[in-house]
């Protein structure tokens, strides 16, 4: 950090390139392979395409390292001047946004390849049954079942990066500028929309289910456990496409909501100039649109799917996301953060949006989560009470 611009211009690109490779992998490129003794190109060398994909463990390590880099820079506020600190964060934010976008690009390509491969496999089987194709024709080098682990790694990479953003965004918000905010929010929105499309893809869901059935053992116990797993309230939602992509979508939404709520509420440190750019005007429309979208879909899912959820899942809404693949359970933690942000709004800001927020808050009174209902109660006491002439009791 103390090397200043030299570290940003010389050392960081090397580190960033390696972290990018660990997070996303290496895209297709040309590589020379020794083929001495063959008849090809005078028996010397041949060009071939090479692709390297990191395993889940390396992906998780890389995402953790991204978080550690941010924490190291943000912890250096006492030794770095503002200009150098902002230069570091501007570079990090750009590279992180690029990594998220690159990961989503690879994820969408894999998703399309899996669906195309699955449909081609079905068509090939139908052609064999009709006698239009020989059964011994060579199969493709990679099937949709072979590609699924790569897609899961992309989902994990997106989720981990987004989760770690939520862990340091409180310290980041006072220093982030408009361009960095726009790039990061756009990247998170891209991840959210891509995961939403993926969880609604029935062909992809069938491919995940087929992979799940491929893992069955030969014993009766394994089959019974698998059948229990695909029930509405069972733990077999883990491994389904909805589980992976709902988790990714929720973490992207959570990071967006936390960042925008911090900017909207102007929670800046005293030594930071809050007027460097109009963060409040930028954050307000995007934040309120995200809040309304999440609450609307959460309430609809809670009514439709809530009856299938074990009541124990609702004991802690903040931790219910990884258990059952429903929107209402996956986004319960996001709803808690939204309610926390609404609770912290200044009175005039809440009053500007009372017409849209009040019906949602009334509907949330009926949800099963005690944690969510408690937040709604606190909001009614703090925000709604003064609007109807009932002041909060002095502490």
XYZ file of C-alpha atoms in Angstrom:
395
model
C 0.000 0.000 0.000
C 2.782 2.415 0.887
C 4.340 2.033 -2.576
C 1.567 4.251 -3.882
C 0.840 4.510 -7.599
C 3.699 2.138 -8.449
C 1.901 -0.679 -6.652
C -1.376 0.125 -8.387
C 0.217 0.334 -11.844
C 2.813 -2.454 -11.609
C 2.112 -4.955 -8.821
C -1.671 -4.986 -8.617
C -2.301 -5.999 -12.287
C -0.222 -9.147 -11.674
C -2.139 -10.003 -8.506
C -5.480 -9.149 -10.097
C -4.770 -11.382 -13.106
C -4.012 -14.341 -10.841
C -7.103 -13.754 -8.684
C -9.180 -13.519 -11.855
C -7.773 -16.852 -13.055
C -8.557 -18.497 -9.728
C -12.064 -17.036 -9.697
C -13.196 -17.496 -13.299
C -10.567 -19.697 -14.879
C -8.717 -19.313 -18.162
C -10.701 -18.683 -21.291
C -9.940 -20.551 -24.481
C -6.548 -19.677 -25.944
C -4.007 -21.112 -28.324
C -1.286 -23.327 -26.829
C 1.555 -25.168 -28.445
C 1.883 -28.898 -27.769
C 4.914 -31.010 -28.623
C 4.058 -33.749 -31.156
C 7.581 -34.884 -31.994
C 7.630 -38.050 -34.006
C 4.303 -37.440 -35.717
C 3.699 -36.554 -39.349
C 1.872 -33.340 -38.472
C 3.619 -30.077 -39.454
C 7.029 -31.719 -39.926
C 6.575 -33.586 -36.640
C 7.324 -30.545 -34.522
C 4.400 -28.750 -32.825
C 0.648 -28.377 -33.102
C -1.756 -25.673 -31.924
C -4.652 -26.728 -29.750
C -7.311 -25.012 -27.634
C -6.797 -25.216 -23.889
C -9.249 -24.241 -21.133
C -8.642 -24.381 -17.381
C -11.457 -24.216 -14.847
C -10.712 -23.885 -11.110
C -12.232 -26.327 -8.665
C -14.658 -25.152 -5.994
C -11.958 -24.964 -3.315
C -9.769 -22.627 -5.403
C -12.809 -20.492 -6.271
C -13.657 -20.046 -2.601
C -10.037 -19.207 -1.757
C -9.899 -16.609 -4.551
C -13.129 -14.943 -3.407
C -11.798 -14.828 0.151
C -8.608 -13.206 -1.136
C -10.650 -10.526 -2.911
C -12.270 -9.750 0.429
C -8.882 -9.683 2.184
C -7.500 -7.214 -0.362
C -10.423 -4.857 0.229
C -10.100 -5.171 3.985
C -6.369 -4.449 3.806
C -6.931 -1.282 1.782
C -9.870 -0.098 3.897
C -7.915 -0.730 7.091
C -5.148 1.552 5.762
C -7.205 4.738 6.068
C -4.916 5.907 8.865
C -1.711 5.609 6.808
C -2.968 6.470 3.312
C -3.918 9.913 2.134
C -7.375 10.323 0.640
C -6.139 10.566 -2.944
C -4.182 7.311 -2.784
C -6.985 5.538 -0.916
C -9.521 6.555 -3.531
C -7.126 5.464 -6.314
C -6.805 2.029 -4.751
C -10.559 1.658 -4.274
C -11.334 2.918 -7.776
C -8.998 0.285 -9.228
C -10.335 -2.491 -6.998
C -13.968 -1.627 -7.716
C -13.388 -1.645 -11.469
C -11.563 -4.974 -11.375
C -14.164 -6.569 -9.091
C -17.007 -5.395 -11.335
C -15.175 -6.798 -14.359
C -14.666 -10.140 -12.592
C -18.378 -10.392 -11.749
C -19.362 -9.565 -15.334
C -16.830 -12.013 -16.751
C -18.051 -14.745 -14.419
C -21.662 -14.146 -15.458
C -20.660 -14.261 -19.128
C -19.051 -17.682 -18.618
C -22.018 -18.826 -16.514
C -24.553 -17.898 -19.197
C -22.490 -19.599 -21.907
C -22.295 -22.775 -19.817
C -26.025 -22.641 -19.151
C -26.797 -22.385 -22.864
C -24.332 -25.188 -23.679
C -25.921 -27.463 -21.068
C -29.432 -26.903 -22.382
C -28.329 -27.366 -25.999
C -26.423 -30.531 -25.115
C -29.382 -31.952 -23.204
C -31.820 -31.230 -26.046
C -29.371 -32.716 -28.561
C -29.087 -35.833 -26.387
C -32.876 -36.211 -26.329
C -33.052 -35.734 -30.086
C -30.306 -38.318 -30.596
C -32.160 -40.853 -28.429
C -35.381 -40.234 -30.370
C -33.541 -40.653 -33.668
C -32.122 -43.996 -32.510
C -35.616 -45.187 -31.558
C -36.933 -44.169 -34.984
C -34.045 -45.975 -36.679
C -32.656 -42.783 -38.213
C -29.312 -43.077 -36.400
C -26.977 -45.893 -35.515
C -26.734 -46.556 -31.769
C -22.944 -46.932 -31.977
C -22.256 -43.439 -33.344
C -19.660 -41.570 -31.255
C -21.024 -39.441 -28.426
C -20.008 -35.804 -27.906
C -16.783 -35.208 -25.963
C -18.664 -33.289 -23.224
C -22.253 -34.020 -22.205
C -24.570 -31.749 -20.233
C -23.819 -33.791 -17.108
C -20.099 -33.114 -17.575
C -20.716 -29.360 -17.831
C -22.891 -29.066 -14.733
C -20.004 -29.023 -12.195
C -18.471 -26.082 -14.085
C -21.759 -24.199 -13.961
C -22.089 -24.864 -10.233
C -18.591 -23.456 -9.707
C -19.625 -20.275 -11.533
C -22.673 -19.949 -9.252
C -20.479 -20.424 -6.197
C -18.012 -17.820 -7.433
C -20.772 -15.261 -7.972
C -22.376 -15.976 -4.609
C -19.114 -15.812 -2.650
C -17.996 -12.552 -4.268
C -21.390 -10.999 -3.586
C -21.449 -12.248 -0.006
C -18.024 -10.768 0.672
C -19.119 -7.423 -0.788
C -21.805 -7.329 1.902
C -19.141 -7.901 4.564
C -17.016 -4.829 3.743
C -19.544 -2.492 2.096
C -20.060 -0.522 5.327
C -16.418 0.572 5.221
C -16.446 1.003 1.417
C -19.537 3.225 1.091
C -17.969 6.474 2.392
C -15.198 6.322 -0.224
C -16.943 4.995 -3.316
C -17.498 7.434 -6.177
C -20.309 7.608 -8.689
C -18.590 5.710 -11.510
C -17.516 2.872 -9.216
C -20.988 2.687 -7.692
C -22.617 2.562 -11.113
C -20.260 -0.180 -12.356
C -20.670 -2.282 -9.212
C -24.461 -1.929 -9.103
C -24.695 -2.758 -12.819
C -22.553 -5.881 -12.311
C -24.697 -7.015 -9.377
C -27.851 -6.349 -11.411
C -26.452 -8.428 -14.278
C -25.783 -11.287 -11.869
C -29.273 -10.980 -10.386
C -31.015 -11.033 -13.780
C -28.880 -13.905 -15.096
C -29.601 -16.038 -12.036
C -33.311 -15.183 -12.235
C -33.436 -16.361 -15.854
C -31.534 -19.520 -14.927
C -33.811 -20.505 -12.034
C -36.834 -20.140 -14.328
C -35.284 -22.346 -17.051
C -37.149 -25.672 -16.911
C -34.706 -27.423 -19.249
C -31.836 -26.487 -16.945
C -33.833 -27.633 -13.903
C -34.338 -31.029 -15.543
C -30.597 -31.289 -16.195
C -29.863 -30.609 -12.514
C -32.482 -33.176 -11.513
C -30.982 -35.735 -13.878
C -27.555 -35.162 -12.332
C -29.107 -35.606 -8.892
C -30.639 -38.952 -9.882
C -27.287 -40.036 -11.370
C -25.869 -39.941 -7.841
C -28.279 -42.570 -6.533
C -26.740 -45.707 -5.142
C -27.991 -49.215 -5.798
C -29.444 -49.743 -2.316
C -33.040 -49.171 -1.267
C -31.894 -46.697 1.409
C -30.210 -44.446 -1.164
C -33.294 -44.379 -3.390
C -35.610 -43.631 -0.468
C -33.306 -40.841 0.721
C -33.258 -39.328 -2.764
C -37.037 -39.487 -3.049
C -37.367 -37.812 0.335
C -34.947 -35.182 -0.892
C -37.140 -34.031 -3.767
C -40.120 -33.467 -1.489
C -41.273 -29.904 -0.925
C -39.915 -29.615 2.589
C -36.877 -31.891 2.328
C -33.235 -31.012 2.202
C -32.982 -32.341 -1.348
C -33.604 -28.828 -2.592
C -29.854 -28.528 -2.138
C -28.266 -29.326 -5.474
C -31.326 -28.239 -7.469
C -30.989 -25.443 -9.994
C -33.408 -23.294 -7.972
C -31.213 -23.644 -4.891
C -28.064 -22.540 -6.689
C -29.561 -19.651 -8.627
C -31.874 -18.373 -5.875
C -28.841 -18.216 -3.588
C -26.884 -16.290 -6.218
C -29.785 -13.937 -6.896
C -30.333 -13.310 -3.191
C -26.684 -12.474 -2.477
C -26.564 -10.055 -5.436
C -29.747 -8.353 -4.241
C -28.509 -8.204 -0.655
C -25.228 -6.524 -1.647
C -27.128 -4.026 -3.805
C -29.630 -3.168 -1.076
C -26.971 -2.694 1.598
C -24.774 -0.488 -0.612
C -27.646 1.681 -1.846
C -29.199 2.033 1.606
C -25.867 3.249 2.993
C -25.570 5.810 0.198
C -29.193 6.884 0.561
C -28.886 7.337 4.326
C -25.559 9.158 3.899
C -23.767 7.206 6.630
C -20.391 8.801 5.953
C -17.543 9.379 8.316
C -16.949 12.882 9.594
C -13.681 13.258 7.677
C -15.285 12.390 4.334
C -16.920 15.032 2.186
C -20.465 13.754 1.571
C -21.045 16.343 -1.159
C -18.424 14.969 -3.542
C -21.308 13.533 -5.547
C -25.067 13.330 -5.067
C -25.175 9.783 -3.726
C -28.659 10.198 -2.282
C -30.257 11.149 -5.602
C -28.509 8.276 -7.371
C -29.409 5.663 -4.760
C -33.029 6.579 -4.020
C -34.823 5.401 -7.202
C -32.702 2.261 -7.612
C -33.062 1.326 -3.940
C -36.819 1.835 -3.786
C -37.338 -0.126 -7.005
C -35.285 -3.010 -5.601
C -37.196 -2.906 -2.315
C -40.585 -3.036 -3.993
C -39.546 -5.845 -6.361
C -38.198 -8.010 -3.538
C -41.116 -7.437 -1.147
C -43.705 -8.060 -3.870
C -42.188 -11.386 -4.931
C -41.430 -12.389 -1.328
C -45.056 -11.922 -0.275
C -46.340 -13.825 -3.313
C -43.959 -16.720 -2.622
C -44.775 -16.743 1.086
C -48.464 -17.177 0.301
C -47.861 -19.809 -2.387
C -44.951 -21.800 -0.931
C -45.013 -20.983 2.777
C -47.344 -23.881 3.558
C -44.636 -26.321 2.414
C -41.943 -24.892 4.685
C -41.093 -26.486 8.012
C -41.859 -23.902 10.750
C -38.357 -24.451 12.162
C -36.934 -22.850 9.023
C -38.474 -19.526 10.062
C -36.826 -19.391 13.477
C -34.102 -17.186 12.042
C -35.044 -15.563 8.755
C -31.481 -14.323 8.268
C -30.191 -17.914 8.096
C -33.025 -19.674 6.252
C -31.757 -19.149 2.721
C -29.693 -22.314 2.231
C -32.307 -24.828 3.373
C -35.304 -24.805 1.023
C -35.425 -23.624 -2.589
C -38.272 -21.147 -2.407
C -38.070 -17.424 -3.013
C -39.573 -16.640 0.393
C -36.925 -18.656 2.255
C -33.979 -17.670 0.063
C -34.838 -13.976 0.306
C -35.889 -13.871 3.967
C -32.472 -12.527 4.942
C -32.686 -9.893 2.200
C -36.080 -8.805 3.532
C -34.559 -8.409 7.014
C -31.896 -6.071 5.590
C -34.579 -4.130 3.703
C -36.628 -3.676 6.863
C -33.514 -2.636 8.763
C -32.868 0.008 6.092
C -36.489 1.230 6.249
C -36.261 1.414 10.030
C -33.151 3.584 9.761
C -34.619 6.080 7.278
C -34.950 9.686 8.325
C -38.562 10.615 8.890
C -38.901 12.854 5.832
C -37.402 10.164 3.591
C -39.830 7.554 4.876
C -42.720 9.969 4.430
C -41.792 10.450 0.745
C -42.393 6.736 0.123
C -45.115 5.965 2.657
C -47.772 5.311 -0.017
C -45.778 2.414 -1.497
C -44.182 1.117 1.712
C -47.215 1.107 3.997
C -49.230 -1.593 2.105
C -46.155 -3.819 1.974
C -45.524 -3.425 5.698
C -49.144 -4.295 6.452
C -48.863 -7.462 4.373
C -45.643 -8.466 6.136
C -47.534 -8.586 9.434
C -48.990 -11.938 8.321
C -45.769 -13.743 7.364
C -44.519 -16.715 9.371
C -41.101 -15.317 10.301
C -40.990 -13.896 13.824
C -37.833 -11.950 12.972
C -39.533 -10.173 10.065
C -42.659 -9.412 12.098
C -40.522 -7.932 14.881
C -38.855 -5.576 12.422
C -42.253 -4.575 11.048
C -43.419 -3.842 14.596
C -40.393 -1.619 15.183
C -41.017 0.237 11.927
C -44.654 0.858 12.836
C -43.565 2.221 16.192
C -40.806 4.467 14.834
C -42.014 5.487 11.374
C -45.801 5.020 11.198
C -46.655 6.176 14.724
C -45.558 9.802 14.259
C -47.514 10.010 10.978
C -50.748 9.269 12.846
C -49.932 11.367 15.883
C -48.621 8.576 18.114
C -45.092 9.355 19.217
C -42.570 6.689 20.143
C -42.168 6.344 23.889
C -39.051 8.010 25.179
C -36.389 5.547 26.293
